[in-house]
Short mmCIF file of the C-alpha atoms (twelve columns), coordinates in Angstrom:
data_MODEL
# 
_entry.id   MODEL 
# 
loop_
_atom_site.group_PDB 
_atom_site.id 
_atom_site.type_symbol 
_atom_site.label_atom_id 
_atom_site.label_alt_id 
_atom_site.label_comp_id 
_atom_site.label_asym_id 
_atom_site.label_seq_id 
_atom_site.Cartn_x 
_atom_site.Cartn_y 
_atom_site.Cartn_z 
_atom_site.pdbx_PDB_model_num 
ATOM 1   C CA . MET A 1   19.519  -32.547 3.019   1 
ATOM 2   C CA . ALA A 2   20.297  -36.227 2.569   1 
ATOM 3   C CA . VAL A 3   18.295  -38.748 4.575   1 
ATOM 4   C CA . GLY A 4   19.938  -39.612 7.867   1 
ATOM 5   C CA . THR A 5   22.287  -36.612 7.937   1 
ATOM 6   C CA . VAL A 6   22.234  -34.032 10.703  1 
ATOM 7   C CA . PRO A 7   23.545  -30.469 10.336  1 
ATOM 8   C CA . GLU A 8   26.632  -29.770 12.458  1 
ATOM 9   C CA . LEU A 9   25.125  -26.843 14.336  1 
ATOM 10  C CA . ASP A 10  27.921  -26.927 16.905  1 
ATOM 11  C CA . GLN A 11  30.351  -25.895 14.130  1 
ATOM 12  C CA . ILE A 12  28.229  -23.062 12.738  1 
ATOM 13  C CA . THR A 13  30.566  -20.392 14.144  1 
ATOM 14  C CA . GLU A 14  33.544  -21.962 12.398  1 
ATOM 15  C CA . PHE A 15  31.613  -22.170 9.143   1 
ATOM 16  C CA . LEU A 16  30.623  -18.490 9.331   1 
ATOM 17  C CA . ALA A 17  34.221  -17.458 10.004  1 
ATOM 18  C CA . ARG A 18  35.858  -19.623 7.326   1 
ATOM 19  C CA . PHE A 19  33.298  -19.166 4.552   1 
ATOM 20  C CA . PRO A 20  31.611  -15.763 4.903   1 
ATOM 21  C CA . GLY A 21  30.570  -15.738 1.245   1 
ATOM 22  C CA . TRP A 22  28.860  -19.128 1.428   1 
ATOM 23  C CA . SER A 23  27.312  -18.133 4.755   1 
ATOM 24  C CA . GLY A 24  25.787  -15.004 3.265   1 
ATOM 25  C CA . LEU A 25  24.467  -16.972 0.290   1 
ATOM 26  C CA . LEU A 26  22.843  -19.596 2.524   1 
ATOM 27  C CA . ILE A 27  21.267  -16.916 4.726   1 
ATOM 28  C CA . ALA A 28  19.895  -15.123 1.669   1 
ATOM 29  C CA . HIS A 29  18.454  -18.384 0.298   1 
ATOM 30  C CA . ALA A 30  16.927  -19.237 3.672   1 
ATOM 31  C CA . ARG A 31  15.252  -15.847 3.894   1 
ATOM 32  C CA . ARG A 32  13.989  -16.099 0.338   1 
ATOM 33  C CA . GLY A 33  12.684  -19.604 1.004   1 
ATOM 34  C CA . ALA A 34  10.843  -18.416 4.110   1 
ATOM 35  C CA . GLY A 35  9.325   -15.530 2.152   1 
ATOM 36  C CA . LEU A 36  8.188   -17.816 -0.675  1 
ATOM 37  C CA . GLU A 37  6.705   -20.230 1.842   1 
ATOM 38  C CA . ARG A 38  4.685   -17.429 3.438   1 
ATOM 39  C CA . GLN A 39  3.511   -16.326 -0.001  1 
ATOM 40  C CA . LEU A 40  2.546   -19.893 -0.921  1 
ATOM 41  C CA . VAL A 41  0.601   -20.313 2.302   1 
ATOM 42  C CA . ASP A 42  -1.210  -17.036 1.806   1 
ATOM 43  C CA . LEU A 43  -2.154  -17.685 -1.829  1 
ATOM 44  C CA . SER A 44  -3.175  -21.292 -1.153  1 
ATOM 45  C CA . ASP A 45  -5.282  -20.241 1.811   1 
ATOM 46  C CA . ARG A 46  -6.950  -17.485 -0.178  1 
ATOM 47  C CA . MET A 47  -7.739  -19.666 -3.180  1 
ATOM 48  C CA . THR A 48  -9.178  -22.552 -1.182  1 
ATOM 49  C CA . ARG A 49  -10.645 -21.075 2.003   1 
ATOM 50  C CA . ASP A 50  -11.339 -17.400 1.405   1 
ATOM 51  C CA . PRO A 51  -15.087 -16.865 2.015   1 
ATOM 52  C CA . TYR A 52  -15.133 -13.624 0.014   1 
ATOM 53  C CA . LEU A 53  -13.552 -15.271 -3.024  1 
ATOM 54  C CA . LEU A 54  -15.841 -18.310 -2.827  1 
ATOM 55  C CA . THR A 55  -18.938 -16.134 -2.457  1 
ATOM 56  C CA . THR A 56  -17.931 -13.892 -5.361  1 
ATOM 57  C CA . LEU A 57  -17.233 -16.863 -7.643  1 
ATOM 58  C CA . HIS A 58  -20.624 -18.328 -6.717  1 
ATOM 59  C CA . GLU A 59  -22.258 -15.000 -7.568  1 
ATOM 60  C CA . VAL A 60  -20.528 -14.945 -10.966 1 
ATOM 61  C CA . LEU A 61  -21.697 -18.487 -11.749 1 
ATOM 62  C CA . SER A 62  -25.226 -17.651 -10.602 1 
ATOM 63  C CA . ALA A 63  -25.384 -14.562 -12.822 1 
ATOM 64  C CA . VAL A 64  -23.960 -16.448 -15.830 1 
ATOM 65  C CA . THR A 65  -26.522 -19.229 -15.374 1 
ATOM 66  C CA . SER A 66  -29.370 -16.728 -15.123 1 
ATOM 67  C CA . VAL A 67  -28.266 -14.852 -18.259 1 
ATOM 68  C CA . ARG A 68  -27.894 -18.099 -20.193 1 
ATOM 69  C CA . SER A 69  -31.335 -19.367 -19.127 1 
ATOM 70  C CA . THR A 70  -33.064 -16.124 -20.065 1 
ATOM 71  C CA . ALA A 71  -31.279 -15.953 -23.425 1 
ATOM 72  C CA . ALA A 72  -32.211 -19.575 -24.163 1 
ATOM 73  C CA . ILE A 73  -35.889 -18.830 -23.533 1 
ATOM 74  C CA . LEU A 74  -35.816 -15.837 -25.857 1 
ATOM 75  C CA . VAL A 75  -34.082 -17.788 -28.632 1 
ATOM 76  C CA . GLU A 76  -35.696 -21.217 -28.429 1 
ATOM 77  C CA . GLU A 77  -39.288 -20.458 -27.443 1 
ATOM 78  C CA . GLY A 78  -41.902 -19.739 -30.090 1 
ATOM 79  C CA . GLU A 79  -44.236 -16.820 -29.936 1 
ATOM 80  C CA . ILE A 80  -43.893 -14.856 -26.682 1 
ATOM 81  C CA . SER A 81  -46.294 -12.147 -25.708 1 
ATOM 82  C CA . ALA A 82  -44.969 -8.614  -25.696 1 
ATOM 83  C CA . GLU A 83  -45.460 -8.373  -21.930 1 
ATOM 84  C CA . TRP A 84  -43.413 -11.514 -21.195 1 
ATOM 85  C CA . ARG A 85  -40.773 -10.565 -23.766 1 
ATOM 86  C CA . GLN A 86  -40.358 -7.216  -22.012 1 
ATOM 87  C CA . ARG A 87  -39.987 -8.997  -18.667 1 
ATOM 88  C CA . PHE A 88  -37.318 -11.325 -20.045 1 
ATOM 89  C CA . HIS A 89  -35.436 -8.394  -21.557 1 
ATOM 90  C CA . ALA A 90  -35.553 -6.562  -18.209 1 
ATOM 91  C CA . ASN A 91  -34.276 -9.669  -16.395 1 
ATOM 92  C CA . LEU A 92  -31.518 -10.084 -18.947 1 
ATOM 93  C CA . HIS A 93  -30.460 -6.470  -18.463 1 
ATOM 94  C CA . GLN A 94  -30.430 -6.739  -14.668 1 
ATOM 95  C CA . ASP A 95  -28.515 -10.037 -14.665 1 
ATOM 96  C CA . SER A 96  -25.941 -8.722  -17.145 1 
ATOM 97  C CA . GLN A 97  -25.374 -5.669  -14.947 1 
ATOM 98  C CA . ARG A 98  -25.005 -7.889  -11.865 1 
ATOM 99  C CA . LEU A 99  -22.521 -10.085 -13.740 1 
ATOM 100 C CA . SER A 100 -20.508 -7.063  -14.887 1 
ATOM 101 C CA . LEU A 101 -20.253 -5.534  -11.403 1 
ATOM 102 C CA . THR A 102 -19.393 -8.851  -9.761  1 
ATOM 103 C CA . ALA A 103 -16.750 -9.636  -12.369 1 
ATOM 104 C CA . GLN A 104 -15.157 -6.208  -11.853 1 
ATOM 105 C CA . ALA A 105 -15.076 -6.773  -8.086  1 
ATOM 106 C CA . LEU A 106 -13.522 -10.207 -8.600  1 
ATOM 107 C CA . VAL A 107 -10.801 -8.847  -10.885 1 
ATOM 108 C CA . ALA A 108 -9.986  -6.074  -8.406  1 
ATOM 109 C CA . TYR A 109 -9.851  -8.610  -5.595  1 
ATOM 110 C CA . LEU A 110 -7.496  -10.932 -7.503  1 
ATOM 111 C CA . ASP A 111 -5.270  -7.971  -8.376  1 
ATOM 112 C CA . SER A 112 -4.927  -7.268  -4.654  1 
ATOM 113 C CA . PHE A 113 -3.177  -10.644 -4.203  1 
ATOM 114 C CA . GLU A 114 0.033   -9.046  -5.437  1 
ATOM 115 C CA . ALA A 115 -0.112  -6.225  -2.880  1 
ATOM 116 C CA . GLU A 116 1.586   -7.748  0.157   1 
ATOM 117 C CA . GLY A 117 -0.090  -6.826  3.414   1 
ATOM 118 C CA . GLN A 118 -3.061  -5.146  1.726   1 
ATOM 119 C CA . ALA A 119 -6.439  -5.856  3.310   1 
ATOM 120 C CA . THR A 120 -8.671  -7.586  0.763   1 
ATOM 121 C CA . THR A 121 -11.893 -8.751  2.391   1 
ATOM 122 C CA . PRO A 122 -14.121 -6.260  4.230   1 
ATOM 123 C CA . GLN A 123 -13.273 -7.921  7.550   1 
ATOM 124 C CA . GLU A 124 -9.530  -7.687  6.875   1 
ATOM 125 C CA . GLU A 125 -9.968  -4.070  5.826   1 
ATOM 126 C CA . VAL A 126 -11.676 -3.288  9.137   1 
ATOM 127 C CA . GLU A 127 -8.965  -5.154  11.066  1 
ATOM 128 C CA . ALA A 128 -6.240  -3.119  9.360   1 
ATOM 129 C CA . TRP A 129 -8.247  0.058   10.023  1 
ATOM 130 C CA . LEU A 130 -8.445  -0.806  13.734  1 
ATOM 131 C CA . ALA A 131 -4.731  -1.587  13.933  1 
ATOM 132 C CA . GLU A 132 -3.635  1.746   12.443  1 
ATOM 133 C CA . PRO A 133 -2.062  4.125   14.971  1 
ATOM 134 C CA . GLY A 134 -3.589  7.531   15.338  1 
ATOM 135 C CA . ASP A 135 -6.891  8.820   16.613  1 
ATOM 136 C CA . ALA A 136 -8.722  6.817   19.241  1 
ATOM 137 C CA . ASP A 137 -11.828 6.910   17.033  1 
ATOM 138 C CA . PRO A 138 -10.802 6.574   13.362  1 
ATOM 139 C CA . ASP A 139 -13.248 7.536   10.651  1 
ATOM 140 C CA . PRO A 140 -15.081 4.605   8.955   1 
ATOM 141 C CA . GLY A 141 -15.402 6.813   5.891   1 
ATOM 142 C CA . ASP A 142 -11.711 6.225   5.187   1 
ATOM 143 C CA . LEU A 143 -12.432 2.614   4.202   1 
ATOM 144 C CA . THR A 144 -12.873 1.711   0.548   1 
ATOM 145 C CA . SER A 145 -15.758 -0.783  0.457   1 
ATOM 146 C CA . ASP A 146 -19.360 -0.201  1.533   1 
ATOM 147 C CA . ALA A 147 -19.379 -3.448  3.520   1 
ATOM 148 C CA . ALA A 148 -16.227 -2.458  5.430   1 
ATOM 149 C CA . ARG A 149 -17.636 0.997   6.219   1 
ATOM 150 C CA . ALA A 150 -20.844 -0.532  7.575   1 
ATOM 151 C CA . MET A 151 -18.949 -3.069  9.691   1 
ATOM 152 C CA . ALA A 152 -16.608 -0.381  11.016  1 
ATOM 153 C CA . ALA A 153 -19.485 1.948   11.894  1 
ATOM 154 C CA . ASP A 154 -21.232 -0.797  13.893  1 
ATOM 155 C CA . LEU A 155 -17.982 -1.723  15.626  1 
ATOM 156 C CA . LEU A 156 -17.187 1.890   16.489  1 
ATOM 157 C CA . ALA A 157 -20.682 2.434   17.896  1 
ATOM 158 C CA . GLY A 158 -20.262 -0.619  20.127  1 
ATOM 159 C CA . MET A 159 -16.866 0.601   21.341  1 
ATOM 160 C CA . LEU A 160 -18.317 4.014   22.203  1 
ATOM 161 C CA . ASP A 161 -21.157 2.373   24.136  1 
ATOM 162 C CA . ASP A 162 -18.593 0.316   26.069  1 
ATOM 163 C CA . ARG A 163 -16.628 3.467   26.940  1 
ATOM 164 C CA . ASP A 164 -19.778 5.147   28.188  1 
ATOM 165 C CA . ALA A 165 -20.507 2.141   30.407  1 
ATOM 166 C CA . LEU A 166 -16.908 1.845   31.677  1 
ATOM 167 C CA . SER A 167 -14.658 4.880   31.376  1 
ATOM 168 C CA . ASP A 168 -10.910 4.740   30.794  1 
ATOM 169 C CA . ARG A 169 -10.247 6.328   34.170  1 
ATOM 170 C CA . ALA A 170 -12.424 3.923   36.136  1 
ATOM 171 C CA . LEU A 171 -10.795 0.956   34.433  1 
ATOM 172 C CA . THR A 172 -7.194  2.051   34.951  1 
ATOM 173 C CA . GLU A 173 -7.752  3.055   38.575  1 
ATOM 174 C CA . ALA A 174 -9.155  -0.384  39.443  1 
ATOM 175 C CA . ILE A 175 -6.347  -2.418  37.847  1 
ATOM 176 C CA . PRO A 176 -3.786  -2.169  40.711  1 
ATOM 177 C CA . ALA A 177 -6.215  -3.912  43.086  1 
ATOM 178 C CA . ALA A 178 -6.783  -6.817  40.668  1 
ATOM 179 C CA . GLY A 179 -3.594  -8.719  41.537  1 
ATOM 180 C CA . THR A 180 -0.289  -9.358  39.766  1 
ATOM 181 C CA . PRO A 181 -0.688  -10.033 36.922  1 
ATOM 182 C CA . PRO A 182 -4.083  -8.314  36.932  1 
ATOM 183 C CA . ASP A 183 -7.020  -10.735 37.012  1 
ATOM 184 C CA . PRO A 184 -9.861  -9.573  34.726  1 
ATOM 185 C CA . VAL A 185 -12.400 -11.615 36.716  1 
ATOM 186 C CA . ARG A 186 -11.432 -9.874  39.963  1 
ATOM 187 C CA . LEU A 187 -11.345 -6.585  38.065  1 
ATOM 188 C CA . ALA A 188 -14.923 -7.092  36.819  1 
ATOM 189 C CA . ALA A 189 -16.103 -7.955  40.347  1 
ATOM 190 C CA . ARG A 190 -14.431 -4.892  41.803  1 
ATOM 191 C CA . LEU A 191 -15.957 -2.621  39.161  1 
ATOM 192 C CA . GLY A 192 -19.370 -4.290  39.392  1 
ATOM 193 C CA . GLN A 193 -19.404 -4.690  35.592  1 
ATOM 194 C CA . PRO A 194 -20.041 -7.699  33.313  1 
ATOM 195 C CA . LEU A 195 -16.893 -9.660  32.479  1 
ATOM 196 C CA . ASP A 196 -17.463 -9.420  28.722  1 
ATOM 197 C CA . LEU A 197 -17.543 -5.613  28.957  1 
ATOM 198 C CA . VAL A 198 -14.303 -5.555  30.959  1 
ATOM 199 C CA . ILE A 199 -12.609 -7.880  28.450  1 
ATOM 200 C CA . ARG A 200 -13.605 -5.696  25.502  1 
ATOM 201 C CA . ARG A 201 -12.442 -2.526  27.266  1 
ATOM 202 C CA . LEU A 202 -9.083  -4.076  28.173  1 
ATOM 203 C CA . ALA A 203 -8.484  -5.049  24.536  1 
ATOM 204 C CA . ASP A 204 -9.528  -1.570  23.405  1 
ATOM 205 C CA . LEU A 205 -7.598  0.522   25.946  1 
ATOM 206 C CA . ARG A 206 -4.625  -1.822  26.532  1 
ATOM 207 C CA . PRO A 207 -3.736  -0.290  29.919  1 
ATOM 208 C CA . GLU A 208 -0.759  -1.176  32.158  1 
ATOM 209 C CA . GLY A 209 -0.564  -4.958  32.457  1 
ATOM 210 C CA . PHE A 210 -2.461  -5.521  29.204  1 
ATOM 211 C CA . GLN A 211 -0.058  -4.084  26.642  1 
ATOM 212 C CA . GLY A 212 -0.151  -5.942  23.357  1 
ATOM 213 C CA . ALA A 213 -3.532  -7.493  24.180  1 
ATOM 214 C CA . GLY A 214 -5.692  -8.976  21.449  1 
ATOM 215 C CA . LEU A 215 -9.312  -10.038 21.288  1 
ATOM 216 C CA . LEU A 216 -11.217 -12.714 19.383  1 
ATOM 217 C CA . VAL A 217 -15.016 -12.849 19.373  1 
ATOM 218 C CA . CYS A 218 -17.140 -15.593 17.830  1 
ATOM 219 C CA . ASP A 219 -20.834 -16.409 17.660  1 
ATOM 220 C CA . GLY A 220 -22.495 -19.693 18.546  1 
ATOM 221 C CA . SER A 221 -21.542 -21.243 15.202  1 
ATOM 222 C CA . GLY A 222 -17.852 -20.584 15.871  1 
ATOM 223 C CA . VAL A 223 -17.494 -17.919 13.174  1 
ATOM 224 C CA . LEU A 224 -15.143 -15.124 14.212  1 
ATOM 225 C CA . THR A 225 -17.008 -11.816 14.205  1 
ATOM 226 C CA . LEU A 226 -14.157 -9.698  15.594  1 
ATOM 227 C CA . ARG A 227 -10.402 -10.231 15.301  1 
ATOM 228 C CA . ARG A 228 -7.975  -7.850  16.993  1 
ATOM 229 C CA . ALA A 229 -4.564  -9.452  16.829  1 
ATOM 230 C CA . ALA A 230 -2.384  -9.642  19.919  1 
ATOM 231 C CA . GLN A 231 1.277   -8.752  19.592  1 
ATOM 232 C CA . GLY A 232 3.003   -11.784 18.036  1 
ATOM 233 C CA . PHE A 233 -0.180  -13.871 17.716  1 
ATOM 234 C CA . ALA A 234 -0.618  -14.865 14.060  1 
ATOM 235 C CA . LEU A 235 -4.205  -15.003 12.855  1 
ATOM 236 C CA . PRO A 236 -5.354  -17.067 9.880   1 
ATOM 237 C CA . ARG A 237 -7.402  -15.558 7.100   1 
ATOM 238 C CA . PRO A 238 -11.074 -14.905 7.905   1 
ATOM 239 C CA . GLY A 239 -13.206 -18.022 7.726   1 
ATOM 240 C CA . ASP A 240 -10.740 -20.423 9.330   1 
ATOM 241 C CA . SER A 241 -9.284  -21.012 12.793  1 
ATOM 242 C CA . CYS A 242 -7.914  -23.640 15.174  1 
ATOM 243 C CA . ALA A 243 -10.447 -25.877 16.923  1 
ATOM 244 C CA . LEU A 244 -8.170  -26.063 19.974  1 
ATOM 245 C CA . TRP A 245 -8.400  -22.377 20.803  1 
ATOM 246 C CA . PRO A 246 -9.858  -21.964 24.318  1 
ATOM 247 C CA . LEU A 247 -12.363 -19.577 22.710  1 
ATOM 248 C CA . TYR A 248 -14.279 -22.609 21.463  1 
ATOM 249 C CA . HIS A 249 -13.982 -24.459 24.769  1 
ATOM 250 C CA . ALA A 250 -15.833 -21.548 26.371  1 
ATOM 251 C CA . LEU A 251 -18.845 -22.108 24.094  1 
ATOM 252 C CA . ALA A 252 -19.498 -25.394 25.907  1 
ATOM 253 C CA . VAL A 253 -19.394 -23.808 29.396  1 
ATOM 254 C CA . PRO A 254 -21.128 -20.414 29.175  1 
ATOM 255 C CA . GLN A 255 -20.776 -17.968 32.072  1 
ATOM 256 C CA . LEU A 256 -17.552 -19.684 33.190  1 
ATOM 257 C CA . ALA A 257 -14.209 -17.902 32.665  1 
ATOM 258 C CA . LEU A 258 -11.445 -20.169 31.337  1 
ATOM 259 C CA . ALA A 259 -7.796  -19.174 31.803  1 
ATOM 260 C CA . ARG A 260 -5.219  -21.075 29.739  1 
ATOM 261 C CA . ILE A 261 -1.658  -20.561 28.604  1 
ATOM 262 C CA . VAL A 262 -1.299  -21.541 24.959  1 
ATOM 263 C CA . VAL A 263 1.794   -22.089 22.821  1 
ATOM 264 C CA . THR A 264 1.959   -21.601 19.057  1 
ATOM 265 C CA . PRO A 265 3.939   -23.790 16.628  1 
ATOM 266 C CA . ASP A 266 6.822   -21.285 16.650  1 
ATOM 267 C CA . GLY A 267 7.157   -21.634 20.444  1 
ATOM 268 C CA . ARG A 268 5.533   -18.355 21.489  1 
ATOM 269 C CA . ALA A 269 3.364   -18.471 24.598  1 
ATOM 270 C CA . PHE A 270 0.274   -16.392 25.396  1 
ATOM 271 C CA . ARG A 271 -2.076  -16.035 28.339  1 
ATOM 272 C CA . THR A 272 -5.727  -16.305 27.361  1 
ATOM 273 C CA . LEU A 273 -8.987  -15.677 29.149  1 
ATOM 274 C CA . SER A 274 -12.108 -17.010 27.434  1 
ATOM 275 C CA . PHE A 275 -15.698 -16.329 28.379  1 
ATOM 276 C CA . ALA A 276 -19.026 -17.150 26.721  1 
ATOM 277 C CA . GLN A 277 -22.465 -15.794 27.441  1 
ATOM 278 C CA . ARG A 278 -25.984 -16.492 26.200  1 
ATOM 279 C CA . SER A 279 -28.818 -14.094 25.506  1 
ATOM 280 C CA . GLN A 280 -32.387 -14.000 24.199  1 
ATOM 281 C CA . PRO A 281 -32.744 -10.547 22.642  1 
ATOM 282 C CA . LEU A 282 -36.232 -11.324 21.257  1 
ATOM 283 C CA . GLY A 283 -37.627 -12.721 24.484  1 
ATOM 284 C CA . LEU A 284 -38.782 -16.196 25.490  1 
ATOM 285 C CA . ASP A 285 -40.060 -17.030 22.022  1 
ATOM 286 C CA . GLY A 286 -36.895 -15.824 20.296  1 
ATOM 287 C CA . PRO A 287 -33.670 -17.678 19.492  1 
ATOM 288 C CA . LEU A 288 -30.979 -18.395 22.071  1 
ATOM 289 C CA . LEU A 289 -27.770 -16.643 21.011  1 
ATOM 290 C CA . THR A 290 -24.268 -17.418 22.245  1 
ATOM 291 C CA . GLN A 291 -21.176 -15.243 22.011  1 
ATOM 292 C CA . ALA A 292 -17.655 -16.083 23.188  1 
ATOM 293 C CA . LEU A 293 -14.662 -13.804 23.742  1 
ATOM 294 C CA . MET A 294 -10.977 -14.628 24.170  1 
ATOM 295 C CA . LEU A 295 -8.544  -12.063 25.539  1 
ATOM 296 C CA . ILE A 296 -4.974  -12.804 24.401  1 
ATOM 297 C CA . LEU A 297 -1.890  -11.497 26.212  1 
ATOM 298 C CA . PRO A 298 1.810   -12.083 25.459  1 
ATOM 299 C CA . PHE A 299 3.465   -14.381 28.025  1 
ATOM 300 C CA . ASP A 300 6.967   -13.568 29.214  1 
ATOM 301 C CA . GLY A 301 9.403   -16.464 29.471  1 
ATOM 302 C CA . PRO A 302 9.322   -20.047 28.199  1 
ATOM 303 C CA . PRO A 303 5.918   -21.758 28.075  1 
ATOM 304 C CA . PRO A 304 5.080   -24.043 31.025  1 
ATOM 305 C CA . ASP A 305 4.804   -27.792 30.574  1 
ATOM 306 C CA . ASP A 306 1.012   -27.709 30.749  1 
ATOM 307 C CA . ALA A 307 0.652   -25.046 28.038  1 
ATOM 308 C CA . LEU A 308 -1.955  -25.934 25.423  1 
ATOM 309 C CA . PRO A 309 -0.446  -26.449 21.932  1 
ATOM 310 C CA . ILE A 310 -2.532  -24.593 19.364  1 
ATOM 311 C CA . GLY A 311 -2.104  -23.452 15.791  1 
ATOM 312 C CA . PRO A 312 -3.494  -20.904 13.322  1 
ATOM 313 C CA . ALA A 313 -5.590  -23.180 11.057  1 
ATOM 314 C CA . CYS A 314 -5.194  -26.798 9.952   1 
ATOM 315 C CA . ARG A 315 -4.156  -25.978 6.400   1 
ATOM 316 C CA . ILE A 316 -1.189  -23.864 7.509   1 
ATOM 317 C CA . CYS A 317 -0.365  -25.602 10.808  1 
ATOM 318 C CA . PRO A 318 2.764   -27.806 10.953  1 
ATOM 319 C CA . ARG A 319 1.665   -29.863 13.990  1 
ATOM 320 C CA . ALA A 320 1.597   -33.404 12.602  1 
ATOM 321 C CA . ASP A 321 0.079   -35.163 15.635  1 
ATOM 322 C CA . CYS A 322 -2.809  -32.799 16.397  1 
ATOM 323 C CA . PRO A 323 -5.937  -34.724 17.474  1 
ATOM 324 C CA . ALA A 324 -8.199  -31.965 16.129  1 
ATOM 325 C CA . ARG A 325 -6.775  -31.898 12.590  1 
ATOM 326 C CA . ARG A 326 -9.538  -31.810 9.981   1 
ATOM 327 C CA . GLU A 327 -7.478  -31.485 6.804   1 
ATOM 328 C CA . PRO A 328 -3.849  -32.043 5.763   1 
ATOM 329 C CA . SER A 329 -1.375  -29.205 6.118   1 
ATOM 330 C CA . ILE A 330 0.419   -27.832 3.097   1 
ATOM 331 C CA . LEU A 331 3.519   -27.430 5.292   1 
ATOM 332 C CA . VAL A 332 3.909   -31.120 6.213   1 
ATOM 333 C CA . PRO A 333 4.390   -34.125 3.886   1 
ATOM 334 C CA . GLN A 334 1.219   -36.185 3.575   1 
ATOM 335 C CA . GLY A 335 2.810   -39.253 5.137   1 
ATOM 336 C CA . GLY A 336 3.916   -37.328 8.219   1 
ATOM 337 C CA . GLN A 337 0.554   -36.278 9.575   1 
ATOM 338 C CA . ALA A 338 -2.617  -37.922 10.733  1 
ATOM 339 C CA . GLN A 339 -6.053  -36.584 9.875   1 
ATOM 340 C CA . ARG A 340 -8.651  -37.224 12.554  1 
ATOM 341 C CA . SER A 341 -11.882 -35.691 13.653  1 
ATOM 342 C CA . LEU A 342 -13.029 -34.978 17.165  1 
# 
């Protein structure tokens, strides 16, 4: 579009009626452009921010360096005792095996880039496994990677413990007395249960009033340890997120529930409830651990004026004037956005 021109949207009906062929062509190009943009965002995000890819590449480089160093010692050194030569040969064999296995995993991972919607990292695989309809307790053995199976088994065990502590029936029967819309804080008080347990059970069961709910959980460093997407709430790839999410606000005020309505760049609004808690599982001499949860619920109607603007992650967020931006977006020209740090 030429600079200074504005599309005549008020005449779009006339255009569609007079030029149906051109209209269809433009719609097809627009859809293709949107699809290519999503693909570009996904590939760019994977190649630059994907923790699994970065870790695997580091492992390949480490194994190559180790093999090269051992080979150089065997070639360049003079007389080496039989015992040390045997040790070097054993190290060379182990490092070459590690390099081979890691390279195979890397190739398989890169091949998965072409499979749209396929889970690639263990965390994404577990997220897709959780989102599949079917049995209430899916089998972790259905997952492909060992890491994903271990993560899924731990997650499933935690969910079963939560159900033992707060049954489906007890939760659903208490919801009508929690207000309209239901207030999870009042619900936890009525049930006499910790708020974090009630939040997890609501995201798991999704009873009346909490349909389409999602849940994000992070540790004290801000790393997301659980991601269950809410209906319509786009999540970035593992390893990245928006600093403006109320989830991170809760880390600064543990034991205080924070309710905020947030709005995404595409104009969708969501109700959120964030809560952080601290624990010392190893006693007084052990570390102080912090965990935060954010329950996400679709919001009906237009977002209110005081809704908090958030995004997915800086690299794929189009908000040009965000005060929390830490890197330029690939969706906005470089001159049209400011990069600041909190």
